[in-house]
Amino acid sequence: MTPATPLPATPATTGTAGTAPTRVVVLLSGAGSTFAALLEASRAADSPYEIVGVLADKPAAGLDIARDAGIPTAVVALRDFPDRAAWDEALAAAVAAHDPELVVLAGFMRLVGCPLLDAYGGRIVNTHPALLPSFPGAHGVRDALAHGVKITGATIIEVDAGVDTGRILAQVAVPVLEDDTEDTLHERIKAAEQPLLVDVVRTLAAR
Ligand code: GAR
């Protein structure tokens, strides 16, 4: 009897170039609609990237989307570490465990520290719901609305050590409507932001 020969492992391919897809780790803190858009796009036959891990700084709803898709997840919560420096090290180690080539912050509401920047500098992308350099920080939509701007939008940046100060990679404008609330405006921003982020990630991954 001929012993069964195991099939060689077939690496995933981009379908066109025949190379393995770029490994992407996503960091999030919230509902995960941005991650869901990235995940959906990664399922295209010609996707140049695959999402290999999803990390959060708390038990965020976005992690359920990853679990349902069979993607490994982890929570690296600040409260579980003696100080911020220890958390920064743990976060960098959790990212590195997936050996990514690109890290995407998709609604991750914390600054990333030196360990992650040192390891992945120039390969960390963030999306922000305002037209930077206006309205950086945790409340980009609320701050733009309170300021009375008539046009806001979303910005994709390369992450540096500052608060939303990194190199701008792409932007999209979204008009503010007369009766907008923070929620209605944020939903319309997300609708424009997510295809833009997908486009940037695909472009970076294809390089
Ligand atoms: C996105 O609009 C993203 O730009 C924003 O959080 C939202 C995440 O939504 N990020 C920031 O405000 C970062 N300063 P989601 O949880 O539905 O993906």
PDB file of N, CA, C and O in Angstrom, residues 85-139:
ATOM      1  N   ALA A  85       4.019  52.116  30.649  1.00  0.00           N
ATOM      2  CA  ALA A  85       5.172  51.561  29.926  1.00  0.00           C
ATOM      3  C   ALA A  85       5.038  50.045  29.766  1.00  0.00           C
ATOM      4  O   ALA A  85       5.340  49.487  28.706  1.00  0.00           O
ATOM      5  N   ALA A  86       4.557  49.397  30.826  1.00  0.00           N
ATOM      6  CA  ALA A  86       4.384  47.943  30.762  1.00  0.00           C
ATOM      7  C   ALA A  86       3.297  47.584  29.748  1.00  0.00           C
ATOM      8  O   ALA A  86       3.403  46.592  29.015  1.00  0.00           O
ATOM      9  N   TRP A  87       2.232  48.392  29.722  1.00  0.00           N
ATOM     10  CA  TRP A  87       1.159  48.158  28.740  1.00  0.00           C
ATOM     11  C   TRP A  87       1.677  48.333  27.314  1.00  0.00           C
ATOM     12  O   TRP A  87       1.365  47.538  26.420  1.00  0.00           O
ATOM     13  N   ASP A  88       2.473  49.385  27.112  1.00  0.00           N
ATOM     14  CA  ASP A  88       3.052  49.627  25.778  1.00  0.00           C
ATOM     15  C   ASP A  88       3.874  48.428  25.314  1.00  0.00           C
ATOM     16  O   ASP A  88       3.789  48.021  24.150  1.00  0.00           O
ATOM     17  N   GLU A  89       4.662  47.879  26.226  1.00  0.00           N
ATOM     18  CA  GLU A  89       5.486  46.700  25.882  1.00  0.00           C
ATOM     19  C   GLU A  89       4.589  45.507  25.557  1.00  0.00           C
ATOM     20  O   GLU A  89       4.845  44.772  24.593  1.00  0.00           O
ATOM     21  N   ALA A  90       3.563  45.324  26.371  1.00  0.00           N
ATOM     22  CA  ALA A  90       2.671  44.170  26.163  1.00  0.00           C
ATOM     23  C   ALA A  90       1.913  44.298  24.846  1.00  0.00           C
ATOM     24  O   ALA A  90       1.724  43.305  24.122  1.00  0.00           O
ATOM     25  N   LEU A  91       1.494  45.511  24.522  1.00  0.00           N
ATOM     26  CA  LEU A  91       0.765  45.717  23.270  1.00  0.00           C
ATOM     27  C   LEU A  91       1.674  45.416  22.077  1.00  0.00           C
ATOM     28  O   LEU A  91       1.270  44.716  21.128  1.00  0.00           O
ATOM     29  N   ALA A  92       2.897  45.918  22.151  1.00  0.00           N
ATOM     30  CA  ALA A  92       3.843  45.671  21.052  1.00  0.00           C
ATOM     31  C   ALA A  92       4.108  44.174  20.905  1.00  0.00           C
ATOM     32  O   ALA A  92       4.178  43.641  19.787  1.00  0.00           O
ATOM     33  N   ALA A  93       4.230  43.478  22.039  1.00  0.00           N
ATOM     34  CA  ALA A  93       4.483  42.026  21.988  1.00  0.00           C
ATOM     35  C   ALA A  93       3.278  41.290  21.404  1.00  0.00           C
ATOM     36  O   ALA A  93       3.437  40.340  20.623  1.00  0.00           O
ATOM     37  N   ALA A  94       2.064  41.734  21.777  1.00  0.00           N
ATOM     38  CA  ALA A  94       0.849  41.081  21.259  1.00  0.00           C
ATOM     39  C   ALA A  94       0.728  41.282  19.749  1.00  0.00           C
ATOM     40  O   ALA A  94       0.299  40.381  19.023  1.00  0.00           O
ATOM     41  N   VAL A  95       1.106  42.460  19.283  1.00  0.00           N
ATOM     42  CA  VAL A  95       1.092  42.715  17.834  1.00  0.00           C
ATOM     43  C   VAL A  95       2.143  41.830  17.157  1.00  0.00           C
ATOM     44  O   VAL A  95       1.866  41.139  16.171  1.00  0.00           O
ATOM     45  N   ALA A  96       3.348  41.837  17.710  1.00  0.00           N
ATOM     46  CA  ALA A  96       4.464  41.099  17.100  1.00  0.00           C
ATOM     47  C   ALA A  96       4.177  39.602  17.020  1.00  0.00           C
ATOM     48  O   ALA A  96       4.676  38.906  16.129  1.00  0.00           O
ATOM     49  N   ALA A  97       3.356  39.111  17.951  1.00  0.00           N
ATOM     50  CA  ALA A  97       3.036  37.671  17.960  1.00  0.00           C
ATOM     51  C   ALA A  97       2.392  37.231  16.653  1.00  0.00           C
ATOM     52  O   ALA A  97       2.443  36.054  16.291  1.00  0.00           O
ATOM     53  N   HIS A  98       1.788  38.178  15.931  1.00  0.00           N
ATOM     54  CA  HIS A  98       1.137  37.845  14.653  1.00  0.00           C
ATOM     55  C   HIS A  98       2.040  38.119  13.452  1.00  0.00           C
ATOM     56  O   HIS A  98       1.611  37.938  12.313  1.00  0.00           O
ATOM     57  N   ASP A  99       3.233  38.602  13.730  1.00  0.00           N
ATOM     58  CA  ASP A  99       4.216  38.861  12.682  1.00  0.00           C
ATOM     59  C   ASP A  99       3.629  39.665  11.507  1.00  0.00           C
ATOM     60  O   ASP A  99       3.735  39.251  10.347  1.00  0.00           O
ATOM     61  N   PRO A 100       3.020  40.816  11.813  1.00  0.00           N
ATOM     62  CA  PRO A 100       2.378  41.576  10.734  1.00  0.00           C
ATOM     63  C   PRO A 100       3.384  42.412   9.937  1.00  0.00           C
ATOM     64  O   PRO A 100       4.491  42.692  10.420  1.00  0.00           O
ATOM     65  N   GLU A 101       2.954  42.783   8.753  1.00  0.00           N
ATOM     66  CA  GLU A 101       3.736  43.729   7.948  1.00  0.00           C
ATOM     67  C   GLU A 101       3.105  45.116   8.000  1.00  0.00           C
ATOM     68  O   GLU A 101       3.736  46.111   7.660  1.00  0.00           O
ATOM     69  N   LEU A 102       1.859  45.162   8.414  1.00  0.00           N
ATOM     70  CA  LEU A 102       1.121  46.426   8.496  1.00  0.00           C
ATOM     71  C   LEU A 102       0.202  46.366   9.720  1.00  0.00           C
ATOM     72  O   LEU A 102      -0.383  45.318   9.998  1.00  0.00           O
ATOM     73  N   VAL A 103       0.119  47.490  10.441  1.00  0.00           N
ATOM     74  CA  VAL A 103      -0.764  47.575  11.606  1.00  0.00           C
ATOM     75  C   VAL A 103      -1.773  48.683  11.327  1.00  0.00           C
ATOM     76  O   VAL A 103      -1.389  49.796  10.954  1.00  0.00           O
ATOM     77  N   VAL A 104      -3.063  48.382  11.497  1.00  0.00           N
ATOM     78  CA  VAL A 104      -4.103  49.375  11.211  1.00  0.00           C
ATOM     79  C   VAL A 104      -4.881  49.680  12.485  1.00  0.00           C
ATOM     80  O   VAL A 104      -5.432  48.769  13.117  1.00  0.00           O
ATOM     81  N   LEU A 105      -4.904  50.950  12.866  1.00  0.00           N
ATOM     82  CA  LEU A 105      -5.710  51.380  14.000  1.00  0.00           C
ATOM     83  C   LEU A 105      -7.095  51.738  13.457  1.00  0.00           C
ATOM     84  O   LEU A 105      -7.237  52.709  12.706  1.00  0.00           O
ATOM     85  N   ALA A 106      -8.092  50.956  13.790  1.00  0.00           N
ATOM     86  CA  ALA A 106      -9.443  51.131  13.257  1.00  0.00           C
ATOM     87  C   ALA A 106     -10.378  51.459  14.422  1.00  0.00           C
ATOM     88  O   ALA A 106     -11.061  50.590  14.949  1.00  0.00           O
ATOM     89  N   GLY A 107     -10.335  52.721  14.846  1.00  0.00           N
ATOM     90  CA  GLY A 107     -11.112  53.104  16.017  1.00  0.00           C
ATOM     91  C   GLY A 107     -10.434  52.685  17.303  1.00  0.00           C
ATOM     92  O   GLY A 107     -11.098  52.352  18.282  1.00  0.00           O
ATOM     93  N   PHE A 108      -9.106  52.719  17.307  1.00  0.00           N
ATOM     94  CA  PHE A 108      -8.339  52.406  18.520  1.00  0.00           C
ATOM     95  C   PHE A 108      -8.132  53.734  19.253  1.00  0.00           C
ATOM     96  O   PHE A 108      -7.517  54.648  18.718  1.00  0.00           O
ATOM     97  N   MET A 109      -8.682  53.833  20.481  1.00  0.00           N
ATOM     98  CA  MET A 109      -8.781  55.128  21.136  1.00  0.00           C
ATOM     99  C   MET A 109      -7.672  55.385  22.150  1.00  0.00           C
ATOM    100  O   MET A 109      -7.867  56.087  23.139  1.00  0.00           O
ATOM    101  N   ARG A 110      -6.492  54.836  21.877  1.00  0.00           N
ATOM    102  CA  ARG A 110      -5.337  55.125  22.724  1.00  0.00           C
ATOM    103  C   ARG A 110      -4.135  55.468  21.860  1.00  0.00           C
ATOM    104  O   ARG A 110      -4.017  54.975  20.737  1.00  0.00           O
ATOM    105  N   LEU A 111      -3.248  56.284  22.440  1.00  0.00           N
ATOM    106  CA  LEU A 111      -1.985  56.559  21.755  1.00  0.00           C
ATOM    107  C   LEU A 111      -1.123  55.306  21.817  1.00  0.00           C
ATOM    108  O   LEU A 111      -1.113  54.614  22.835  1.00  0.00           O
ATOM    109  N   VAL A 112      -0.415  55.035  20.744  1.00  0.00           N
ATOM    110  CA  VAL A 112       0.520  53.904  20.814  1.00  0.00           C
ATOM    111  C   VAL A 112       1.890  54.444  21.226  1.00  0.00           C
ATOM    112  O   VAL A 112       2.266  55.554  20.880  1.00  0.00           O
ATOM    113  N   GLY A 113       2.625  53.629  21.968  1.00  0.00           N
ATOM    114  CA  GLY A 113       3.886  54.078  22.552  1.00  0.00           C
ATOM    115  C   GLY A 113       5.099  53.648  21.752  1.00  0.00           C
ATOM    116  O   GLY A 113       5.006  53.035  20.685  1.00  0.00           O
ATOM    117  N   CYS A 114       6.262  53.986  22.321  1.00  0.00           N
ATOM    118  CA  CYS A 114       7.545  53.740  21.642  1.00  0.00           C
ATOM    119  C   CYS A 114       7.766  52.289  21.216  1.00  0.00           C
ATOM    120  O   CYS A 114       8.249  52.062  20.099  1.00  0.00           O
ATOM    121  N   PRO A 115       7.456  51.301  22.044  1.00  0.00           N
ATOM    122  CA  PRO A 115       7.756  49.928  21.615  1.00  0.00           C
ATOM    123  C   PRO A 115       7.104  49.574  20.279  1.00  0.00           C
ATOM    124  O   PRO A 115       7.741  48.975  19.418  1.00  0.00           O
ATOM    125  N   LEU A 116       5.843  49.973  20.102  1.00  0.00           N
ATOM    126  CA  LEU A 116       5.157  49.653  18.844  1.00  0.00           C
ATOM    127  C   LEU A 116       5.717  50.518  17.706  1.00  0.00           C
ATOM    128  O   LEU A 116       5.941  50.033  16.588  1.00  0.00           O
ATOM    129  N   LEU A 117       5.958  51.800  18.010  1.00  0.00           N
ATOM    130  CA  LEU A 117       6.484  52.694  16.964  1.00  0.00           C
ATOM    131  C   LEU A 117       7.880  52.260  16.532  1.00  0.00           C
ATOM    132  O   LEU A 117       8.218  52.316  15.344  1.00  0.00           O
ATOM    133  N   ASP A 118       8.692  51.830  17.489  1.00  0.00           N
ATOM    134  CA  ASP A 118      10.055  51.392  17.147  1.00  0.00           C
ATOM    135  C   ASP A 118      10.022  50.152  16.251  1.00  0.00           C
ATOM    136  O   ASP A 118      10.815  50.013  15.329  1.00  0.00           O
ATOM    137  N   ALA A 119       9.086  49.265  16.552  1.00  0.00           N
ATOM    138  CA  ALA A 119       9.031  48.002  15.795  1.00  0.00           C
ATOM    139  C   ALA A 119       8.365  48.171  14.434  1.00  0.00           C
ATOM    140  O   ALA A 119       8.746  47.509  13.467  1.00  0.00           O
ATOM    141  N   TYR A 120       7.354  49.050  14.361  1.00  0.00           N
ATOM    142  CA  TYR A 120       6.544  49.119  13.132  1.00  0.00           C
ATOM    143  C   TYR A 120       6.443  50.539  12.571  1.00  0.00           C
ATOM    144  O   TYR A 120       5.523  50.830  11.801  1.00  0.00           O
ATOM    145  N   GLY A 121       7.351  51.413  12.952  1.00  0.00           N
ATOM    146  CA  GLY A 121       7.315  52.799  12.474  1.00  0.00           C
ATOM    147  C   GLY A 121       7.200  52.845  10.949  1.00  0.00           C
ATOM    148  O   GLY A 121       7.880  52.102  10.247  1.00  0.00           O
ATOM    149  N   GLY A 122       6.307  53.703  10.456  1.00  0.00           N
ATOM    150  CA  GLY A 122       6.092  53.813   9.015  1.00  0.00           C
ATOM    151  C   GLY A 122       5.152  52.751   8.474  1.00  0.00           C
ATOM    152  O   GLY A 122       4.766  52.793   7.301  1.00  0.00           O
ATOM    153  N   ARG A 123       4.762  51.806   9.337  1.00  0.00           N
ATOM    154  CA  ARG A 123       3.858  50.727   8.899  1.00  0.00           C
ATOM    155  C   ARG A 123       2.624  50.650   9.795  1.00  0.00           C
ATOM    156  O   ARG A 123       1.988  49.606   9.898  1.00  0.00           O
ATOM    157  N   ILE A 124       2.341  51.774  10.480  1.00  0.00           N
ATOM    158  CA  ILE A 124       1.129  51.846  11.307  1.00  0.00           C
ATOM    159  C   ILE A 124       0.245  52.945  10.728  1.00  0.00           C
ATOM    160  O   ILE A 124       0.675  54.084  10.547  1.00  0.00           O
ATOM    161  N   VAL A 125      -0.995  52.577  10.440  1.00  0.00           N
ATOM    162  CA  VAL A 125      -1.942  53.490   9.813  1.00  0.00           C
ATOM    163  C   VAL A 125      -3.097  53.731  10.772  1.00  0.00           C
ATOM    164  O   VAL A 125      -3.555  52.798  11.438  1.00  0.00           O
ATOM    165  N   ASN A 126      -3.558  54.988  10.843  1.00  0.00           N
ATOM    166  CA  ASN A 126      -4.707  55.308  11.684  1.00  0.00           C
ATOM    167  C   ASN A 126      -5.749  56.039  10.853  1.00  0.00           C
ATOM    168  O   ASN A 126      -5.404  56.721   9.885  1.00  0.00           O
ATOM    169  N   THR A 127      -7.002  55.877  11.218  1.00  0.00           N
ATOM    170  CA  THR A 127      -8.054  56.658  10.576  1.00  0.00           C
ATOM    171  C   THR A 127      -8.726  57.533  11.619  1.00  0.00           C
ATOM    172  O   THR A 127      -8.960  57.114  12.751  1.00  0.00           O
ATOM    173  N   HIS A 128      -8.990  58.787  11.215  1.00  0.00           N
ATOM    174  CA  HIS A 128      -9.519  59.774  12.163  1.00  0.00           C
ATOM    175  C   HIS A 128     -10.742  60.457  11.536  1.00  0.00           C
ATOM    176  O   HIS A 128     -10.682  60.864  10.375  1.00  0.00           O
ATOM    177  N   PRO A 129     -11.827  60.643  12.315  1.00  0.00           N
ATOM    178  CA  PRO A 129     -13.065  61.165  11.734  1.00  0.00           C
ATOM    179  C   PRO A 129     -13.126  62.696  11.703  1.00  0.00           C
ATOM    180  O   PRO A 129     -14.070  63.304  12.211  1.00  0.00           O
ATOM    181  N   ALA A 130     -12.126  63.316  11.091  1.00  0.00           N
ATOM    182  CA  ALA A 130     -12.120  64.785  10.876  1.00  0.00           C
ATOM    183  C   ALA A 130     -11.030  65.064   9.850  1.00  0.00           C
ATOM    184  O   ALA A 130     -10.223  64.182   9.534  1.00  0.00           O
ATOM    185  N   LEU A 131     -11.049  66.289   9.344  1.00  0.00           N
ATOM    186  CA  LEU A 131     -10.028  66.669   8.364  1.00  0.00           C
ATOM    187  C   LEU A 131      -8.821  67.230   9.122  1.00  0.00           C
ATOM    188  O   LEU A 131      -8.749  68.417   9.417  1.00  0.00           O
ATOM    189  N   LEU A 132      -7.874  66.351   9.439  1.00  0.00           N
ATOM    190  CA  LEU A 132      -6.653  66.793  10.138  1.00  0.00           C
ATOM    191  C   LEU A 132      -5.908  67.792   9.246  1.00  0.00           C
ATOM    192  O   LEU A 132      -5.982  67.697   8.027  1.00  0.00           O
ATOM    193  N   PRO A 133      -5.199  68.762   9.808  1.00  0.00           N
ATOM    194  CA  PRO A 133      -4.858  68.865  11.226  1.00  0.00           C
ATOM    195  C   PRO A 133      -5.937  69.485  12.113  1.00  0.00           C
ATOM    196  O   PRO A 133      -5.696  69.730  13.282  1.00  0.00           O
ATOM    197  N   SER A 134      -7.144  69.736  11.558  1.00  0.00           N
ATOM    198  CA  SER A 134      -8.223  70.220  12.419  1.00  0.00           C
ATOM    199  C   SER A 134      -8.811  69.070  13.241  1.00  0.00           C
ATOM    200  O   SER A 134      -8.935  67.948  12.729  1.00  0.00           O
ATOM    201  N   PHE A 135      -9.173  69.379  14.453  1.00  0.00           N
ATOM    202  CA  PHE A 135      -9.912  68.489  15.339  1.00  0.00           C
ATOM    203  C   PHE A 135      -9.266  67.125  15.577  1.00  0.00           C
ATOM    204  O   PHE A 135      -9.869  66.070  15.338  1.00  0.00           O
ATOM    205  N   PRO A 136      -8.006  67.125  16.027  1.00  0.00           N
ATOM    206  CA  PRO A 136      -7.369  65.861  16.420  1.00  0.00           C
ATOM    207  C   PRO A 136      -7.953  65.372  17.751  1.00  0.00           C
ATOM    208  O   PRO A 136      -8.734  66.085  18.388  1.00  0.00           O
ATOM    209  N   GLY A 137      -7.581  64.172  18.157  1.00  0.00           N
ATOM    210  CA  GLY A 137      -7.968  63.675  19.482  1.00  0.00           C
ATOM    211  C   GLY A 137      -9.175  62.773  19.449  1.00  0.00           C
ATOM    212  O   GLY A 137      -9.619  62.313  18.399  1.00  0.00           O
ATOM    213  N   ALA A 138      -9.709  62.546  20.630  1.00  0.00           N
ATOM    214  CA  ALA A 138     -10.725  61.499  20.808  1.00  0.00           C
ATOM    215  C   ALA A 138     -12.118  61.918  20.350  1.00  0.00           C
ATOM    216  O   ALA A 138     -13.004  61.079  20.229  1.00  0.00           O
ATOM    217  N   HIS A 139     -12.340  63.239  20.104  1.00  0.00           N
ATOM    218  CA  HIS A 139     -13.701  63.705  19.802  1.00  0.00           C
ATOM    219  C   HIS A 139     -13.737  64.524  18.516  1.00  0.00           C
ATOM    220  O   HIS A 139     -14.285  65.630  18.488  1.00  0.00           O
TER     221      HIS A 139
END
